[in-house]
CSV table of C-alpha atoms and ligand atoms in Angstrom, one decimal:
chain,number,residue,atom,x,y,z
A,24,MET,CA,68.6,70.1,45.6
A,25,ALA,CA,68.0,73.5,47.0
A,26,GLN,CA,71.0,75.4,48.2
A,27,ILE,CA,71.0,76.8,51.9
A,28,ARG,CA,73.1,79.9,52.3
A,29,THR,CA,71.4,81.8,54.9
A,30,VAL,CA,70.0,80.2,58.3
A,31,GLY,CA,67.6,82.1,60.7
A,32,VAL,CA,67.5,80.7,64.2
A,33,LEU,CA,64.4,81.4,66.6
A,34,GLY,CA,65.6,81.6,70.3
A,35,CYS,CA,69.0,81.9,71.5
A,36,GLY,CA,68.6,80.0,74.6
A,37,LEU,CA,70.5,76.5,75.4
A,38,MET,CA,69.6,75.0,72.1
A,39,GLY,CA,69.4,78.0,70.0
A,40,SER,CA,72.6,79.5,70.8
A,41,GLY,CA,74.2,76.0,70.0
A,42,ILE,CA,72.5,75.6,66.8
A,43,ALA,CA,73.5,79.2,65.6
A,44,GLN,CA,76.9,78.5,66.5
A,45,VAL,CA,77.2,75.2,64.7
A,46,CYS,CA,75.7,77.1,61.6
A,47,VAL,CA,78.2,79.9,61.7
A,48,GLN,CA,81.1,77.7,62.3
A,49,ALA,CA,79.7,75.6,59.2
A,50,GLY,CA,79.9,78.8,56.9
A,51,TYR,CA,76.2,79.8,57.2
A,52,GLU,CA,75.1,83.5,57.4
A,53,THR,CA,73.1,83.2,60.5
A,54,VAL,CA,70.4,85.6,61.9
A,55,VAL,CA,69.0,84.7,65.3
A,56,ARG,CA,66.0,86.2,66.6
A,57,GLU,CA,65.0,86.8,70.3
A,58,ILE,CA,62.1,88.4,72.0
A,59,SER,CA,64.1,91.1,73.8
A,60,ASP,CA,67.4,92.9,73.4
A,61,ASP,CA,68.7,91.7,76.7
A,62,VAL,CA,67.9,88.1,76.1
A,63,LEU,CA,69.4,88.5,72.6
A,64,GLN,CA,72.7,90.0,73.8
A,65,ARG,CA,73.2,87.2,76.3
A,66,GLY,CA,72.7,84.5,73.9
A,67,LEU,CA,75.1,86.1,71.4
A,68,GLY,CA,77.6,86.7,74.1
A,69,GLY,CA,77.4,83.0,75.0
A,70,ILE,CA,78.3,82.1,71.3
A,71,GLY,CA,81.2,84.4,71.4
A,72,LYS,CA,82.4,82.8,74.7
A,73,GLN,CA,82.3,79.3,73.4
A,74,LEU,CA,84.0,80.1,70.3
A,75,GLY,CA,86.7,81.9,72.4
A,76,ARG,CA,87.2,78.8,74.3
A,77,ALA,CA,87.7,76.7,71.1
A,78,VAL,CA,90.4,79.3,70.3
A,79,GLU,CA,91.9,78.9,73.7
A,80,LYS,CA,92.0,75.2,73.6
A,81,GLY,CA,93.6,75.5,70.0
A,82,LYS,CA,90.7,73.9,68.5
A,83,MET,CA,89.9,76.9,66.3
A,84,GLY,CA,92.2,79.8,64.9
A,85,GLY,CA,91.5,83.4,65.9
A,86,GLU,CA,90.8,84.3,62.3
A,87,ASP,CA,88.3,81.4,61.9
A,88,ARG,CA,86.5,82.6,65.2
A,89,ASP,CA,86.4,86.2,63.8
A,90,ALA,CA,84.9,85.1,60.3
A,91,ALA,CA,82.3,82.8,62.3
A,92,LEU,CA,81.3,85.8,64.5
A,93,GLY,CA,81.2,88.0,61.3
A,94,ARG,CA,78.5,85.5,60.1
A,95,LEU,CA,76.3,86.0,63.2
A,96,SER,CA,73.8,88.6,63.8
A,97,GLY,CA,70.6,89.3,65.8
A,98,THR,CA,67.5,90.7,66.0
A,99,THR,CA,64.1,91.1,67.6
A,100,GLU,CA,62.1,91.4,64.7
A,101,LEU,CA,60.8,88.3,62.9
A,102,SER,CA,60.5,90.1,59.6
A,103,GLU,CA,64.5,90.2,59.5
A,104,LEU,CA,64.4,86.6,58.9
A,105,ALA,CA,62.3,87.0,55.7
A,106,SER,CA,65.2,86.2,53.1
A,107,CYS,CA,66.5,83.2,54.9
A,108,ASP,CA,66.7,79.9,53.0
A,109,LEU,CA,66.0,77.9,56.3
A,110,ILE,CA,64.7,78.8,59.5
A,111,ILE,CA,65.3,76.6,62.6
A,112,GLU,CA,62.8,77.2,65.7
A,113,ALA,CA,64.2,76.5,69.0
A,114,VAL,CA,61.9,78.4,71.4
A,115,VAL,CA,60.0,77.2,74.4
A,116,GLU,CA,57.8,73.9,74.1
A,117,ASP,CA,54.5,75.4,73.6
A,118,LEU,CA,52.7,74.8,70.5
A,119,GLU,CA,50.7,78.1,70.5
A,120,VAL,CA,54.0,80.2,71.0
A,121,LYS,CA,55.7,78.3,68.1
A,122,ASN,CA,52.7,78.6,65.7
A,123,ALA,CA,52.2,82.3,66.3
A,124,MET,CA,55.8,82.7,65.0
A,125,TRP,CA,55.3,80.5,62.2
A,126,ARG,CA,52.2,82.1,61.1
A,127,THR,CA,53.9,85.5,61.0
A,128,LEU,CA,57.0,83.9,58.9
A,129,ASP,CA,54.6,82.2,56.7
A,130,GLU,CA,53.4,85.8,55.6
A,131,VAL,CA,56.8,87.4,55.5
A,132,CYS,CA,59.1,84.7,54.0
A,133,GLY,CA,59.7,83.7,50.5
A,134,ALA,CA,57.7,80.8,49.1
A,135,ASN,CA,61.0,78.8,49.3
A,136,THR,CA,62.0,79.0,52.7
A,137,ILE,CA,62.3,75.8,54.6
A,138,PHE,CA,60.7,75.9,58.1
A,139,ALA,CA,62.3,73.4,60.5
A,140,SER,CA,61.5,72.8,64.1
A,141,ASN,CA,63.8,71.5,67.1
A,142,THR,CA,60.9,70.6,69.1
A,143,SER,CA,61.7,67.9,71.7
A,144,SER,CA,58.1,66.3,71.8
A,145,LEU,CA,55.6,68.3,69.6
A,146,THR,CA,54.7,66.8,66.3
A,147,ILE,CA,55.8,68.8,63.1
A,148,ALA,CA,52.5,68.3,61.5
A,149,ASP,CA,50.8,70.2,64.3
A,150,MET,CA,53.1,73.3,63.2
A,151,ALA,CA,53.2,72.4,59.6
A,152,ALA,CA,49.3,72.7,59.6
A,153,ALA,CA,49.4,76.2,61.1
A,154,THR,CA,51.4,77.4,57.8
A,155,ARG,CA,50.1,77.3,54.0
A,156,ARG,CA,53.5,75.6,53.2
A,157,PRO,CA,53.1,72.2,55.2
A,158,GLU,CA,55.2,70.5,52.4
A,159,ARG,CA,58.2,72.7,53.5
A,160,MET,CA,58.2,71.8,57.1
A,161,VAL,CA,60.5,69.3,58.7
A,162,GLY,CA,62.0,68.5,62.2
A,163,LEU,CA,65.7,69.3,62.9
A,164,HIS,CA,66.1,67.9,66.5
A,165,PHE,CA,69.5,68.6,67.9
A,166,PHE,CA,71.0,67.5,71.2
A,167,ASN,CA,72.6,69.3,74.3
A,168,PRO,CA,75.3,70.5,74.2
A,169,VAL,CA,74.6,71.3,70.4
A,170,PRO,CA,78.4,71.8,69.6
A,171,VAL,CA,79.3,68.3,70.9
A,172,MET,CA,76.4,65.9,70.3
A,173,LYS,CA,76.7,64.4,66.9
A,174,LEU,CA,73.2,63.3,66.5
A,175,VAL,CA,70.4,65.3,64.6
A,176,GLU,CA,67.1,63.6,64.1
A,177,VAL,CA,65.7,64.7,60.5
A,178,VAL,CA,61.8,64.5,60.7
A,179,LYS,CA,59.4,64.0,57.9
A,180,THR,CA,55.9,64.6,58.3
A,181,ILE,CA,53.0,62.7,56.0
A,182,ALA,CA,53.2,66.2,54.0
A,183,THR,CA,56.8,66.9,53.7
A,184,ASP,CA,58.1,67.3,50.2
A,185,PRO,CA,61.0,64.5,49.8
A,186,ARG,CA,63.2,67.3,48.2
A,187,VAL,CA,62.9,69.3,51.2
A,188,PHE,CA,63.6,66.6,53.5
A,189,ASP,CA,66.8,65.8,51.4
A,190,THR,CA,67.8,69.4,51.6
A,191,ALA,CA,67.4,69.3,55.5
A,192,PHE,CA,69.4,65.9,55.7
A,193,GLU,CA,72.3,67.2,53.6
A,194,PHE,CA,72.2,70.5,55.7
A,195,ALA,CA,72.6,68.6,59.0
A,196,LYS,CA,75.5,66.6,57.4
A,197,SER,CA,76.9,70.1,56.4
A,198,LEU,CA,77.2,71.1,60.0
A,199,GLY,CA,79.5,67.9,60.7
A,200,LYS,CA,76.3,66.2,62.3
A,201,GLU,CA,75.3,62.6,62.0
A,202,PRO,CA,71.6,62.7,60.8
A,203,ILE,CA,69.1,60.0,61.1
A,204,THR,CA,65.5,59.8,59.5
A,205,CYS,CA,62.4,59.9,61.8
A,206,LYS,CA,59.0,59.6,61.4
A,207,ASP,CA,56.8,62.3,62.8
A,208,ASN,CA,55.9,60.8,66.3
A,209,SER,CA,56.1,62.7,69.4
A,210,GLY,CA,59.4,62.2,70.9
A,211,PHE,CA,60.9,60.9,67.5
A,212,VAL,CA,63.4,58.2,68.3
A,213,VAL,CA,65.7,59.6,71.2
A,214,ASN,CA,63.0,61.1,73.4
A,215,LEU,CA,60.7,58.3,72.7
A,216,LEU,CA,63.2,56.0,74.7
A,217,LEU,CA,64.9,58.6,76.8
A,218,VAL,CA,62.0,60.5,78.4
A,219,PRO,CA,60.5,57.3,80.1
A,220,TYR,CA,64.0,56.3,81.2
A,221,MET,CA,64.3,59.8,83.2
A,222,MET,CA,60.7,59.4,84.5
A,223,ASP,CA,61.4,56.0,85.7
A,224,ALA,CA,64.5,57.3,87.5
A,225,ILE,CA,62.2,59.9,89.3
A,226,ARG,CA,59.7,57.2,90.1
A,227,ALA,CA,62.4,55.1,91.3
A,228,LEU,CA,63.6,57.8,93.7
A,229,GLU,CA,60.0,58.4,94.9
A,230,GLN,CA,59.7,54.7,95.8
A,231,GLY,CA,63.0,54.9,97.7
A,232,VAL,CA,64.9,52.5,95.6
A,233,ALA,CA,68.2,54.1,96.0
A,234,SER,CA,69.6,57.7,96.7
A,235,ILE,CA,70.1,60.5,93.8
A,236,GLU,CA,73.6,59.7,93.8
A,237,ASP,CA,73.5,55.9,93.9
A,238,ILE,CA,70.9,56.0,91.1
A,239,ASP,CA,73.3,58.2,88.9
A,240,LYS,CA,76.4,56.4,89.8
A,241,GLY,CA,74.7,52.9,89.1
A,242,MET,CA,73.7,54.1,85.5
A,243,ARG,CA,77.0,55.5,85.0
A,244,LEU,CA,79.0,52.7,85.9
A,245,GLY,CA,76.7,50.0,85.3
A,246,THR,CA,75.7,51.1,81.7
A,247,GLY,CA,78.6,53.7,80.6
A,248,TYR,CA,76.2,56.4,80.2
A,249,PRO,CA,78.1,59.6,80.6
A,250,MET,CA,75.8,61.2,83.0
A,251,GLY,CA,73.3,59.5,85.4
A,252,PRO,CA,69.5,60.2,85.0
A,253,PHE,CA,69.4,62.9,87.7
A,254,THR,CA,72.5,64.7,86.5
A,255,LEU,CA,70.8,64.4,82.8
A,256,CYS,CA,67.4,65.9,84.2
A,257,ASP,CA,69.2,68.9,85.6
A,258,PHE,CA,71.1,69.2,82.6
A,259,VAL,CA,68.1,69.2,80.1
A,260,GLY,CA,66.2,71.3,82.6
A,261,ASN,CA,63.3,70.0,84.8
A,262,ASP,CA,60.9,72.5,83.6
A,263,THR,CA,61.6,71.3,79.9
A,264,LEU,CA,61.3,67.8,81.0
A,265,ASP,CA,58.0,68.4,82.8
A,266,LYS,CA,56.7,70.1,79.7
A,267,ILE,CA,57.9,67.2,77.3
A,268,GLY,CA,56.3,64.7,79.7
A,269,ASP,CA,53.0,66.6,79.6
A,270,ILE,CA,53.1,66.6,75.7
A,271,MET,CA,54.1,63.0,75.3
A,272,TYR,CA,51.4,61.6,78.0
A,273,GLY,CA,48.9,63.8,76.3
A,274,GLU,CA,49.9,62.1,72.9
A,275,TYR,CA,50.2,58.6,74.0
A,276,LYS,CA,48.1,58.4,77.3
A,277,GLU,CA,51.0,56.1,78.7
A,278,LYS,CA,52.0,56.5,82.4
A,279,ARG,CA,55.5,56.0,81.2
A,280,TYR,CA,55.8,59.4,79.9
A,281,ALA,CA,53.9,61.3,82.6
A,282,SER,CA,55.7,63.7,84.9
A,283,PRO,CA,55.9,62.2,88.4
A,284,PRO,CA,54.7,64.2,91.4
A,285,LEU,CA,58.3,65.0,92.6
A,286,LEU,CA,59.2,66.5,89.1
A,287,LYS,CA,55.9,68.7,89.2
A,288,ARG,CA,56.9,70.0,92.9
A,289,MET,CA,60.5,70.6,91.9
A,290,VAL,CA,59.1,72.6,89.0
A,291,SER,CA,56.8,74.5,91.3
A,292,MET,CA,59.8,75.4,93.6
A,293,GLY,CA,61.9,76.6,90.7
A,294,TYR,CA,64.4,73.7,90.9
A,295,TYR,CA,64.9,73.7,87.3
A,296,GLY,CA,68.3,72.2,87.3
A,297,ARG,CA,71.7,73.5,86.4
A,298,LYS,CA,70.6,76.7,84.7
A,299,ALA,CA,68.8,77.6,88.0
A,300,GLY,CA,71.7,76.7,90.2
A,301,LYS,CA,69.5,73.9,91.9
A,302,GLY,CA,67.7,70.8,90.7
A,303,PHE,CA,68.2,67.3,91.9
A,304,TYR,CA,71.7,68.5,92.7
A,305,ASP,CA,72.5,72.0,94.3
A,306,TYR,CA,75.4,73.7,92.3
A,307,SER,CA,76.0,76.4,94.6
A,308,GLN,CA,79.2,74.4,95.6
A,309,GLU,CA,81.8,72.2,94.2
A,310,PRO,CA,81.2,69.3,93.8
A,311,ALA,CA,77.4,69.7,93.5
A,312,ARG,CA,75.4,68.2,96.4
A,313,PRO,CA,72.3,66.3,96.0
A,314,LEU,CA,69.2,67.6,97.1
A,315,GLU,CA,67.9,66.7,100.7
A,316,LEU,CA,64.4,65.1,99.8
A,317,GLY,CA,63.4,64.5,103.3
A,318,ILE,CA,62.4,60.9,102.3
B,66,3HC,N1,78.6,73.4,75.7
B,66,3HC,C1,79.6,73.3,74.7
B,66,3HC,N2,80.6,72.3,74.8
B,66,3HC,C2,80.5,71.6,76.1
B,66,3HC,C3,79.5,71.6,76.9
B,66,3HC,C4,78.6,72.7,76.7
B,66,3HC,N3,77.5,73.0,77.6
B,66,3HC,N4,79.8,70.7,77.9
B,66,3HC,C5,80.9,70.2,77.6
B,66,3HC,N5,81.5,70.6,76.5
B,66,3HC,C6,82.7,70.1,75.9
B,66,3HC,C7,83.9,70.4,76.6
B,66,3HC,O1,84.3,71.6,76.4
B,66,3HC,C8,84.9,69.4,76.0
B,66,3HC,O2,85.3,69.7,74.9
B,66,3HC,P1,86.9,69.3,74.7
B,66,3HC,O3,87.0,67.9,74.2
B,66,3HC,O4,87.0,70.1,73.2
B,66,3HC,O5,87.7,69.9,75.7
B,66,3HC,C9,84.0,68.1,75.8
B,66,3HC,O6,82.5,68.7,75.6
B,66,3HC,C10,83.8,67.1,76.9
B,66,3HC,O7,83.4,67.8,78.1
B,66,3HC,P2,84.1,67.6,79.5
B,66,3HC,O8,85.4,66.7,79.2
B,66,3HC,O9,83.9,68.6,80.4
B,66,3HC,O10,82.9,66.5,80.1
B,66,3HC,P3,82.3,65.2,79.7
B,66,3HC,O11,83.3,64.3,79.0
B,66,3HC,O12,81.6,64.6,80.9
B,66,3HC,O13,81.5,65.5,78.6
B,66,3HC,C11,79.2,66.0,77.9
B,66,3HC,C12,80.5,66.3,78.8
B,66,3HC,C13,79.5,65.9,76.4
B,66,3HC,C14,77.9,67.0,78.1
B,66,3HC,C15,78.8,64.5,78.2
B,66,3HC,O14,78.7,64.3,79.9
B,66,3HC,C16,77.4,64.0,77.8
B,66,3HC,O15,77.5,63.4,76.5
B,66,3HC,N6,76.4,64.0,78.4
B,66,3HC,C17,75.2,63.3,78.1
B,66,3HC,C18,74.5,64.5,77.3
B,66,3HC,C19,73.1,64.1,76.7
B,66,3HC,O16,72.7,63.1,76.9
B,66,3HC,N7,72.5,65.0,75.9
B,66,3HC,C20,71.2,64.8,75.4
B,66,3HC,C21,70.4,65.4,76.2
B,66,3HC,S1,68.5,65.1,75.5
B,66,3HC,C22,68.4,66.4,74.6
B,66,3HC,O17,69.1,67.2,74.4
B,66,3HC,C23,67.1,66.4,73.9
B,66,3HC,C24,66.1,67.3,74.3
B,66,3HC,O18,65.2,67.3,73.2
B,66,3HC,C25,65.5,67.1,75.6
């Protein structure tokens, strides 16, 4: 089985920074690529802060933190990922944006580099087909917050070389994660089930079944979920959820995946959730207050 030593991560947002963090913690030389120096520095700074917190909590030694940060570098150039053994993409959920990067990387990377996408809802095949190495493309789908959530969905397409899949599966294990094997269907396992649940919660709110707080409380206390659905929507990002809904609805043509009108209006207003300071809850004060919907 091919050995992974160096990892490239495309995107240093919520998911990309978490993925880069777990890679350097597991001992991989990791280079993160962002579109501008500003965004890159913000992302790298966030990883430094997370590792600093781990040291403060006594979960990691100062030397280990320094070693992990020593394995981390950043760039704005795709060509600097040319010598990576594995590249994991975690950019915006837009097939054209992702495929433009894959086409460039396909040109500059060695023939053995494995391409992996952290897509939430696109199919891996739709990216693999844009490259001349479809057999070397897999899905590696992580969950937010990446350093905490144990699961990685490892996805094989109808073209993935089984040895590439095995390498990706072992790589996920080497990060301390629990991988599962998934077929290349939109949403894989978790989002196939989770997205309709979140959309249904929004539809229940639209129908006036209960308030934001009570729907959240109901699902937390009634099922033991760590977060209610609206806290989770805000946590994932309502803009991201809306994009995922559009893609999954496009794939399956089933209403349960479609973004309800309220979600669309919230995205228009910039109520993206926790990262925007406002979503189904207003985070400008502690504790966060549910949004007044006037219904
Ligand atoms: N980044 C890193 N670490 C974090 C974190 C973050 N954003 N948020 C919390 N943590 C850490 C805390 O530091 C703490 O660590 P410690 O045990 O070492 O002190 C630990 O997680 C527990 O945190 P808290 O005690 O503050 O709070 P909770 O016990 O409520 O846990 C949670 C927080 C882990 C986020 C929990 O609420 C949870 O599991 N929520 C559900 C998350 C979920 O469903 N994620 C999947 C979203 S879907 C997705 O990602 C797929 C995509 O395709 C859409």
